[in-house]
XYZ file of C-alpha atoms in Angstrom:
542
model
C 17.099 19.080 -27.032
C 20.447 18.357 -25.618
C 21.999 15.447 -24.538
C 22.275 16.515 -20.992
C 19.114 18.125 -20.120
C 17.481 14.572 -21.981
C 19.089 12.988 -19.595
C 17.768 15.124 -15.901
C 15.708 13.221 -14.062
C 12.563 14.247 -15.201
C 12.649 13.882 -18.648
C 14.295 10.185 -18.471
C 12.292 7.901 -19.587
C 13.560 4.024 -17.859
C 11.857 2.848 -20.847
C 13.885 -0.517 -21.150
C 12.777 -1.587 -17.326
C 8.815 -2.862 -18.799
C 9.616 -3.886 -23.345
C 10.081 -7.456 -22.178
C 7.857 -10.459 -21.756
C 6.363 -12.143 -18.801
C 4.192 -14.725 -18.684
C 0.038 -14.408 -17.918
C 0.429 -16.567 -15.478
C 3.284 -15.057 -13.447
C 1.277 -11.494 -14.147
C -1.584 -12.820 -12.566
C -0.601 -14.822 -10.232
C 1.160 -11.364 -9.487
C -2.161 -8.860 -9.800
C -4.171 -11.863 -7.475
C -1.386 -11.178 -4.855
C -1.946 -8.085 -4.969
C -5.718 -7.428 -4.120
C -5.729 -10.742 -1.698
C -5.125 -8.213 1.442
C -6.045 -4.621 1.345
C -4.461 -3.649 4.694
C -0.627 -2.522 3.786
C 1.069 -4.825 6.728
C -0.879 -8.168 5.876
C 0.087 -7.702 2.386
C 3.884 -6.648 2.678
C 4.373 -9.977 4.986
C 2.455 -12.101 2.671
C 4.224 -10.197 -0.475
C 7.778 -11.491 1.551
C 6.634 -15.103 2.167
C 5.803 -15.483 -0.784
C 9.946 -14.519 -2.504
C 11.490 -15.431 0.987
C 9.937 -18.920 -0.295
C 11.937 -18.368 -3.520
C 15.526 -17.859 -2.390
C 17.997 -19.493 -4.157
C 15.271 -19.575 -7.401
C 15.297 -18.668 -10.939
C 11.437 -17.403 -10.758
C 12.371 -15.042 -7.370
C 13.888 -12.788 -9.959
C 10.828 -13.148 -12.586
C 8.372 -12.005 -9.421
C 10.434 -8.966 -8.747
C 10.284 -7.789 -12.733
C 7.196 -8.742 -13.132
C 6.074 -6.330 -10.066
C 8.506 -3.831 -11.918
C 6.539 -3.941 -14.702
C 2.608 -4.236 -13.330
C 4.387 -0.676 -12.239
C 6.008 0.237 -15.100
C 2.334 -0.230 -16.996
C 0.718 1.852 -14.588
C -1.223 -1.069 -13.255
C -2.763 -0.928 -9.949
C -1.957 -3.581 -8.583
C 2.022 -2.583 -9.506
C 1.190 0.375 -6.673
C 0.131 -1.934 -4.068
C 2.688 -4.409 -4.929
C 5.286 -1.692 -4.932
C 3.906 -0.648 -1.862
C 3.788 -3.529 -0.139
C 8.046 -4.013 -0.738
C 8.574 -0.267 0.327
C 6.530 -0.924 3.534
C 8.606 0.515 7.303
C 7.457 0.345 10.845
C 8.444 1.042 14.160
C 10.181 -0.854 16.274
C 7.076 0.568 18.405
C 4.570 0.677 15.445
C 5.537 -3.505 14.681
C 4.940 -5.231 17.861
C 3.013 -3.649 20.367
C -0.367 -4.308 18.294
C 1.608 -7.826 19.108
C 1.707 -7.497 22.501
C -1.922 -6.591 22.711
C -3.386 -9.097 21.577
C -1.386 -10.486 25.063
C -2.122 -14.712 23.578
C 0.683 -16.223 25.652
C -0.240 -14.602 29.299
C -3.501 -15.535 28.343
C -2.370 -19.136 27.930
C -0.399 -18.573 31.576
C -3.139 -18.362 33.127
C -5.111 -21.558 31.665
C -2.415 -23.637 32.143
C -1.724 -26.435 35.220
C 0.972 -24.590 37.631
C 2.717 -28.261 37.881
C 2.810 -28.176 34.158
C 4.582 -25.251 33.601
C 6.631 -24.639 37.081
C 6.497 -23.551 40.796
C 9.625 -21.065 40.093
C 8.412 -19.583 37.592
C 5.412 -19.238 37.200
C 5.256 -17.468 41.050
C 7.466 -15.205 39.585
C 5.204 -14.078 36.670
C 2.104 -14.471 38.202
C 3.276 -11.456 41.140
C 4.534 -9.523 38.443
C 1.115 -9.626 36.324
C -0.678 -8.878 39.608
C 1.778 -6.037 40.396
C 0.879 -4.743 36.660
C -3.081 -5.434 36.216
C -2.606 -3.282 40.179
C -0.975 -0.314 38.422
C -2.731 0.173 35.396
C -6.089 0.210 37.936
C -4.681 2.384 40.080
C -3.830 4.674 36.509
C -7.054 3.622 34.835
C -9.647 4.345 38.137
C -13.564 3.804 37.226
C -12.171 4.048 33.639
C -12.462 0.455 32.988
C -13.548 -2.927 35.394
C -13.162 -6.313 34.390
C -15.933 -8.028 33.712
C -16.870 -10.561 36.529
C -18.382 -13.204 33.109
C -16.734 -13.013 29.555
C -17.305 -16.074 26.798
C -14.040 -16.277 25.885
C -10.119 -16.533 27.617
C -9.154 -13.588 25.668
C -11.193 -11.575 27.749
C -10.567 -13.040 31.055
C -9.271 -10.207 33.867
C -7.155 -8.366 34.298
C -6.750 -9.108 30.256
C -9.393 -6.082 29.373
C -7.544 -3.675 32.163
C -4.121 -4.729 30.360
C -5.040 -4.097 26.555
C -6.730 -0.091 28.126
C -3.910 0.943 29.916
C -1.317 -0.196 26.803
C -3.751 1.578 24.093
C -3.275 5.051 26.250
C 0.308 4.335 26.977
C 0.623 3.873 23.090
C 1.202 7.379 21.661
C -0.086 8.969 18.044
C 1.716 9.298 15.248
C 3.836 12.694 15.285
C 3.375 12.770 18.869
C 5.599 10.345 20.362
C 5.591 12.160 24.119
C 6.257 9.806 26.701
C 7.042 10.076 30.443
C 9.684 8.084 32.554
C 6.824 5.956 34.209
C 5.001 5.301 30.989
C 7.667 3.918 30.009
C 8.698 1.694 32.460
C 4.822 0.629 32.831
C 5.349 0.014 28.881
C 7.835 -2.227 29.318
C 7.069 -3.800 31.871
C 3.820 -4.885 29.780
C 6.124 -6.170 26.961
C 7.887 -8.064 28.830
C 5.230 -10.240 30.921
C 4.441 -11.077 27.435
C 7.421 -12.072 26.213
C 8.188 -14.365 29.177
C 5.243 -16.058 28.780
C 5.501 -16.294 24.926
C 8.931 -18.236 25.661
C 8.180 -20.730 28.019
C 5.473 -21.592 26.163
C 7.635 -22.005 23.412
C 9.882 -23.757 25.628
C 7.585 -26.467 26.488
C 7.145 -27.092 22.566
C 10.565 -27.902 21.778
C 10.275 -30.046 25.109
C 7.622 -31.648 23.260
C 9.522 -32.903 20.730
C 11.375 -36.290 20.275
C 14.532 -35.797 18.886
C 15.167 -38.485 17.222
C 11.825 -38.263 15.490
C 13.744 -36.612 12.349
C 9.959 -35.503 10.217
C 8.392 -33.547 13.552
C 12.009 -31.689 13.630
C 11.729 -30.625 10.054
C 8.043 -29.681 10.799
C 8.936 -27.893 14.491
C 12.884 -25.787 14.026
C 11.080 -23.120 11.507
C 8.367 -22.680 13.874
C 10.245 -22.404 16.347
C 12.991 -19.994 15.424
C 10.812 -17.596 14.085
C 8.798 -18.368 17.364
C 12.481 -16.951 19.222
C 13.504 -14.319 16.608
C 10.068 -13.172 17.685
C 10.541 -12.978 21.599
C 14.363 -10.935 20.448
C 11.915 -8.394 19.279
C 10.224 -8.451 21.899
C 13.521 -8.244 23.806
C 14.958 -5.834 22.521
C 12.126 -3.480 22.828
C 11.187 -3.912 25.965
C 15.201 -2.548 26.251
C 14.860 0.591 23.995
C 11.444 1.327 27.132
C 13.743 0.784 29.610
C 16.662 2.540 28.854
C 14.105 5.711 27.671
C 14.831 5.011 23.806
C 11.666 7.305 21.977
C 13.744 7.160 19.102
C 14.916 3.735 18.676
C 10.680 2.769 19.079
C 8.935 4.907 17.527
C 10.563 7.376 15.438
C 13.311 4.800 13.390
C 11.281 2.866 11.276
C 12.879 -0.884 9.713
C 11.701 -2.380 6.914
C 9.608 -4.914 6.899
C 11.840 -7.184 4.795
C 13.655 -7.811 8.556
C 10.924 -8.929 10.424
C 9.321 -11.633 7.955
C 12.925 -12.553 6.380
C 16.534 -13.560 8.756
C 19.919 -12.214 8.393
C 21.136 -15.081 6.984
C 17.874 -14.322 4.421
C 18.551 -10.122 3.446
C 22.472 -10.083 1.234
C 20.479 -13.603 -0.608
C 17.249 -10.715 -1.700
C 18.903 -7.966 -2.209
C 21.660 -9.810 -5.273
C 18.356 -11.181 -7.024
C 17.908 -7.154 -7.751
C 20.894 -7.457 -8.834
C 21.292 -9.922 -11.152
C 19.625 -8.833 -13.982
C 20.185 -5.868 -15.174
C 16.687 -5.179 -16.180
C 16.310 -4.527 -12.375
C 18.372 -1.481 -12.228
C 15.963 0.810 -11.666
C 13.592 -1.376 -8.785
C 16.625 -2.863 -7.369
C 17.756 1.292 -7.402
C 14.589 2.162 -5.213
C 15.137 -0.676 -2.761
C 18.741 0.217 -2.222
C 17.743 3.609 -1.104
C 14.753 2.257 0.977
C 17.269 -0.196 3.217
C 19.172 2.619 3.180
C 16.129 4.907 4.501
C 13.105 4.003 5.004
C 10.774 6.389 4.538
C 7.480 5.432 5.224
C 5.193 4.184 2.808
C 2.620 7.192 3.234
C 5.518 9.747 3.002
C 6.418 9.199 -0.279
C 3.194 8.542 -2.041
C 2.689 12.556 -1.614
C 5.751 13.191 -3.255
C 5.997 10.416 -5.946
C 2.727 11.894 -6.794
C 3.135 15.476 -7.484
C 6.256 14.499 -9.277
C 4.105 12.173 -11.378
C 1.667 14.922 -12.639
C 5.359 17.087 -13.485
C 6.493 14.521 -14.995
C 3.471 14.697 -17.248
C 2.907 18.433 -18.445
C 6.791 18.078 -19.101
C 4.952 15.402 -21.663
C 2.489 17.756 -22.872
C 4.988 20.188 -23.880
C 7.419 17.332 -25.073
C 10.642 18.159 -23.343
C 9.422 13.984 -22.155
C 9.640 11.511 -24.763
C 7.207 9.065 -23.155
C 4.487 8.981 -20.209
C 5.951 8.938 -16.425
C 5.095 6.118 -14.560
C 6.001 5.363 -10.724
C 9.045 4.069 -11.048
C 10.530 6.451 -12.476
C 8.685 9.148 -10.056
C 10.019 7.320 -7.008
C 13.543 6.830 -8.177
C 13.485 10.735 -8.179
C 11.598 10.412 -4.896
C 14.378 8.067 -2.703
C 17.386 9.594 -4.910
C 16.687 13.041 -3.943
C 15.980 12.354 -0.979
C 17.840 14.041 2.111
C 16.403 13.998 5.679
C 12.550 13.906 4.331
C 12.854 16.176 2.021
C 12.820 16.076 -1.781
C 14.976 18.720 -4.552
C 16.644 18.382 -6.965
C 19.139 20.952 -8.993
C 17.487 22.169 -12.442
C 18.999 22.686 -15.272
C 18.379 26.547 -16.569
C 16.321 25.281 -20.036
C 14.283 23.454 -17.834
C 13.904 25.312 -14.918
C 12.496 27.755 -16.776
C 9.698 25.562 -18.443
C 9.004 24.394 -15.033
C 8.022 27.750 -13.973
C 5.759 28.199 -16.122
C 4.083 24.280 -15.048
C 3.690 25.353 -11.249
C 2.012 28.716 -12.275
C 0.141 27.740 -15.201
C -0.447 24.471 -14.153
C -1.232 20.734 -17.218
C -3.918 22.013 -19.035
C -4.806 25.621 -20.373
C -7.744 25.598 -17.715
C -6.004 24.496 -14.872
C -4.584 26.419 -11.881
C -0.951 25.971 -11.196
C 1.206 22.818 -9.933
C 0.632 23.061 -6.504
C 3.239 21.602 -4.010
C 6.402 22.051 -4.934
C 8.640 25.509 -4.334
C 10.492 26.671 -7.254
C 13.793 28.470 -5.810
C 15.713 29.699 -8.448
C 17.434 26.134 -10.912
C 16.383 23.950 -6.482
C 12.977 22.317 -6.752
C 12.238 21.443 -3.922
C 8.654 19.116 -3.406
C 6.701 20.278 -0.141
C 6.421 18.188 2.713
C 3.935 16.489 4.221
C 1.950 18.147 6.610
C 2.935 16.246 10.449
C 5.211 13.697 8.095
C 1.793 11.964 7.462
C 1.249 12.185 3.642
C -1.259 14.514 2.005
C -4.076 11.920 1.578
C -4.883 7.753 1.830
C -3.788 6.753 -2.076
C -7.105 3.894 -3.168
C -3.464 1.534 -3.369
C -1.261 3.046 -1.409
C 0.913 4.796 -4.147
C 0.351 6.537 -6.964
C -1.138 5.901 -10.542
C 0.009 8.071 -13.578
C -4.256 7.246 -13.729
C -5.525 8.448 -10.615
C -3.083 11.189 -10.903
C -4.590 11.942 -14.252
C -7.797 12.395 -13.357
C -7.282 14.759 -10.316
C -5.986 17.056 -12.254
C -9.127 16.051 -14.274
C -11.842 16.576 -11.176
C -10.109 19.819 -10.851
C -9.859 21.637 -14.337
C -13.929 20.842 -13.590
C -14.483 21.828 -9.986
C -12.617 25.097 -10.883
C -14.915 25.629 -14.448
C -18.518 24.518 -12.838
C -17.273 26.654 -10.120
C -18.919 29.633 -12.048
C -22.369 27.617 -12.681
C -24.198 28.194 -10.124
C -26.773 25.563 -11.767
C -24.446 22.506 -12.375
C -23.229 22.845 -8.335
C -26.215 20.778 -7.287
C -24.901 18.306 -9.148
C -21.181 18.370 -8.605
C -22.133 18.778 -4.855
C -23.837 14.934 -5.594
C -21.463 14.046 -8.583
C -18.927 14.404 -4.931
C -20.762 12.595 -3.092
C -20.774 9.125 -5.326
C -16.735 9.570 -5.853
C -16.116 10.452 -2.243
C -17.972 7.344 -1.085
C -16.725 4.802 -4.530
C -14.693 3.117 -1.663
C -18.147 1.921 0.230
C -19.944 -0.854 -2.450
C -23.079 -0.955 -0.903
C -23.891 3.296 -1.108
C -21.862 2.614 -4.461
C -25.184 0.426 -5.664
C -27.802 2.367 -3.231
C -26.801 5.831 -5.375
C -27.269 3.644 -8.896
C -30.252 2.614 -7.812
C -31.477 6.614 -8.272
C -32.691 8.008 -11.147
C -31.712 11.426 -10.267
C -28.210 10.148 -9.327
C -27.410 8.653 -12.498
C -28.956 10.518 -14.816
C -26.155 13.663 -14.139
C -24.158 13.468 -17.274
C -20.694 11.640 -16.408
C -21.239 10.120 -12.632
C -21.635 7.389 -14.082
C -18.886 6.573 -16.860
C -17.075 8.571 -13.441
C -17.816 5.301 -11.052
C -16.693 2.845 -13.787
C -13.504 4.590 -14.257
C -12.843 4.357 -9.915
C -14.081 1.545 -9.185
C -12.449 -1.495 -8.385
C -14.680 -3.006 -7.465
C -16.184 -6.772 -9.570
C -19.789 -6.394 -8.194
C -20.713 -2.094 -9.348
C -19.849 -2.936 -13.230
C -21.642 -5.849 -13.337
C -24.689 -4.376 -12.324
C -23.111 -1.660 -14.229
C -22.990 -3.842 -17.547
C -26.458 -5.964 -17.094
C -28.743 -3.113 -16.263
C -29.714 -1.321 -19.645
C -30.433 2.336 -18.078
C -26.836 2.414 -16.436
C -24.915 1.975 -19.679
C -27.602 3.644 -22.893
C -28.265 6.654 -23.095
C -26.830 10.362 -23.149
C -25.524 10.733 -19.981
C -24.027 7.359 -20.371
C -23.126 7.733 -23.499
C -18.677 7.107 -22.257
C -19.657 3.872 -20.060
C -19.057 0.977 -22.472
C -15.728 2.878 -23.810
C -15.508 2.307 -19.978
C -16.604 -1.004 -18.831
C -13.687 -2.329 -21.593
C -10.806 -0.240 -20.732
C -11.638 -0.646 -16.724
C -8.768 -3.404 -14.935
C -11.345 -4.516 -12.719
C -11.213 -8.732 -14.178
C -15.004 -8.531 -15.485
C -16.111 -11.415 -17.164
C -15.205 -10.579 -21.199
C -18.542 -13.151 -22.109
C -20.246 -10.207 -20.341
C -18.532 -6.936 -22.054
C -18.599 -8.462 -25.286
C -22.056 -6.710 -26.266
C -19.817 -3.561 -25.418
C -16.833 -4.541 -28.557
C -19.792 -2.842 -31.164
C -19.580 0.208 -33.322
C -23.681 0.843 -31.500
C -21.409 1.742 -28.075
C -18.239 2.584 -28.885
C -17.183 4.267 -32.257
C -15.047 2.154 -34.477
C -12.271 4.006 -34.315
C -12.564 4.239 -29.773
C -12.128 0.108 -31.559
C -9.044 0.491 -32.972
C -7.867 2.991 -30.190
C -8.028 0.451 -27.719
C -6.430 -2.300 -30.059
C -3.568 -1.116 -29.995
C -3.706 -0.133 -26.172
C -1.987 -3.513 -25.193
C -0.435 -1.988 -22.199
C -3.395 -0.799 -20.013
C -6.326 -2.732 -22.277
C -6.885 -6.550 -20.763
C -5.335 -8.989 -22.719
C -8.658 -10.704 -23.559
C -10.485 -7.872 -24.485
C -7.557 -6.987 -27.161
C -8.046 -10.466 -28.746
C -12.242 -9.836 -28.678
C -11.818 -6.457 -29.845
C -9.933 -7.700 -33.196
C -11.838 -10.693 -33.830
C -15.201 -8.072 -33.920
C -13.315 -5.211 -36.178
C -11.445 -8.270 -37.877
C -14.959 -9.284 -38.741
C -16.425 -5.947 -39.682
C -13.274 -6.205 -42.191
């Protein structure tokens, strides 16, 4: 292989990005943070709130290194944290859910006018009544405010305002509103923003400026609230000006939503503070310059992982590709939403063969690419929304390989009508892998668990400790020919299943000595406590 070819982004390896040691406790903390919230926006906010506390400390660099380490070792938690780091939303997507709660409006409705001031309350209340009447007219008979309600947030006219806001808020990819709609939406935002500002002002007025501790506790909260009020005010201005681009199309990184303006350069400096962070720093720089949505970059990254894996199988790459390397290509070769690379002629020839013949002898061609001469283009996801919903928001190599194996298996089964029913059942179980109760129900059905390889597939794909615990403790689910791969799959699972439960499977009765030796050497993928148990068992055999 020539030097020029080996440095091409598709073949270059960021090996130094993973070759360093970090404390096990730090990595465990990051894994806990990754699994604390399934919703990307909530997980992203929690991540940046944690990073914010570490600004100016060495621990911040260690945490960023830890995220990079988890990504490079193909851990699902690494993909989840990287997605949180790269979360970006439009101002409309970020702020309109905050407006829809109408938390400040419902509190203002409960206030004593003497505490608020007649001048402000009269003006604000008149606007509220006017907008509520407009909403009722627009909604017609579709909604009637309840005459009796149990919670203050349901008092009239809040249900009407919410229904109108839901109707006005456009779906992704269809951000077209009339001038009248935008003015009404701006009015609703103003109502909530003004009520929020009055509440914050009242709170500030009750603080004793000479009580140091009270001021120290309240000021950060007041500053955050003031920043939110400014953001809501800016959103209302954009809506009043009819600027759909600014409200619904131009994305803002989540870190800008959490970090104050003076704090953002400090986080950027932390990315540049350690040479080992260079790959993650490059991704972060490109992301902040032009932030895409996570779903827009996940599909191209997954396709590039598949292609790079095929190149590694053909001996053109020295190492397995990582999500970090795939995202580097996506972020640094993305122009107006399109990822394109120039390929050397020798590499273009090999890539062309792979696109036709696939990653293995039985696979179809690798999909999602267009090759024009020596220019490789990753095809755009439909509607700009992404190809699919990934288990960890961004794809891992293991998930991509599993998808490839499934595709090969499905192609093989198509010509065997006797296996179609079993294949359909297997696919049904896998489609419901995220629902613990449904999966547990399937595992109680002997007709389902008797399908060869199905329980092993469930153990490989699930991230539920409950499901794995049931499989490990039910002899019918980990023994017999149909389930011969289950014990090894349980040992390979990254889920934090108790070592006491797994210890019984570290035996040649369940897993061959050869496989046990291979697992003991695979320290990057197998949990360290499981590796220790396997090593101890192997020593006892010698």
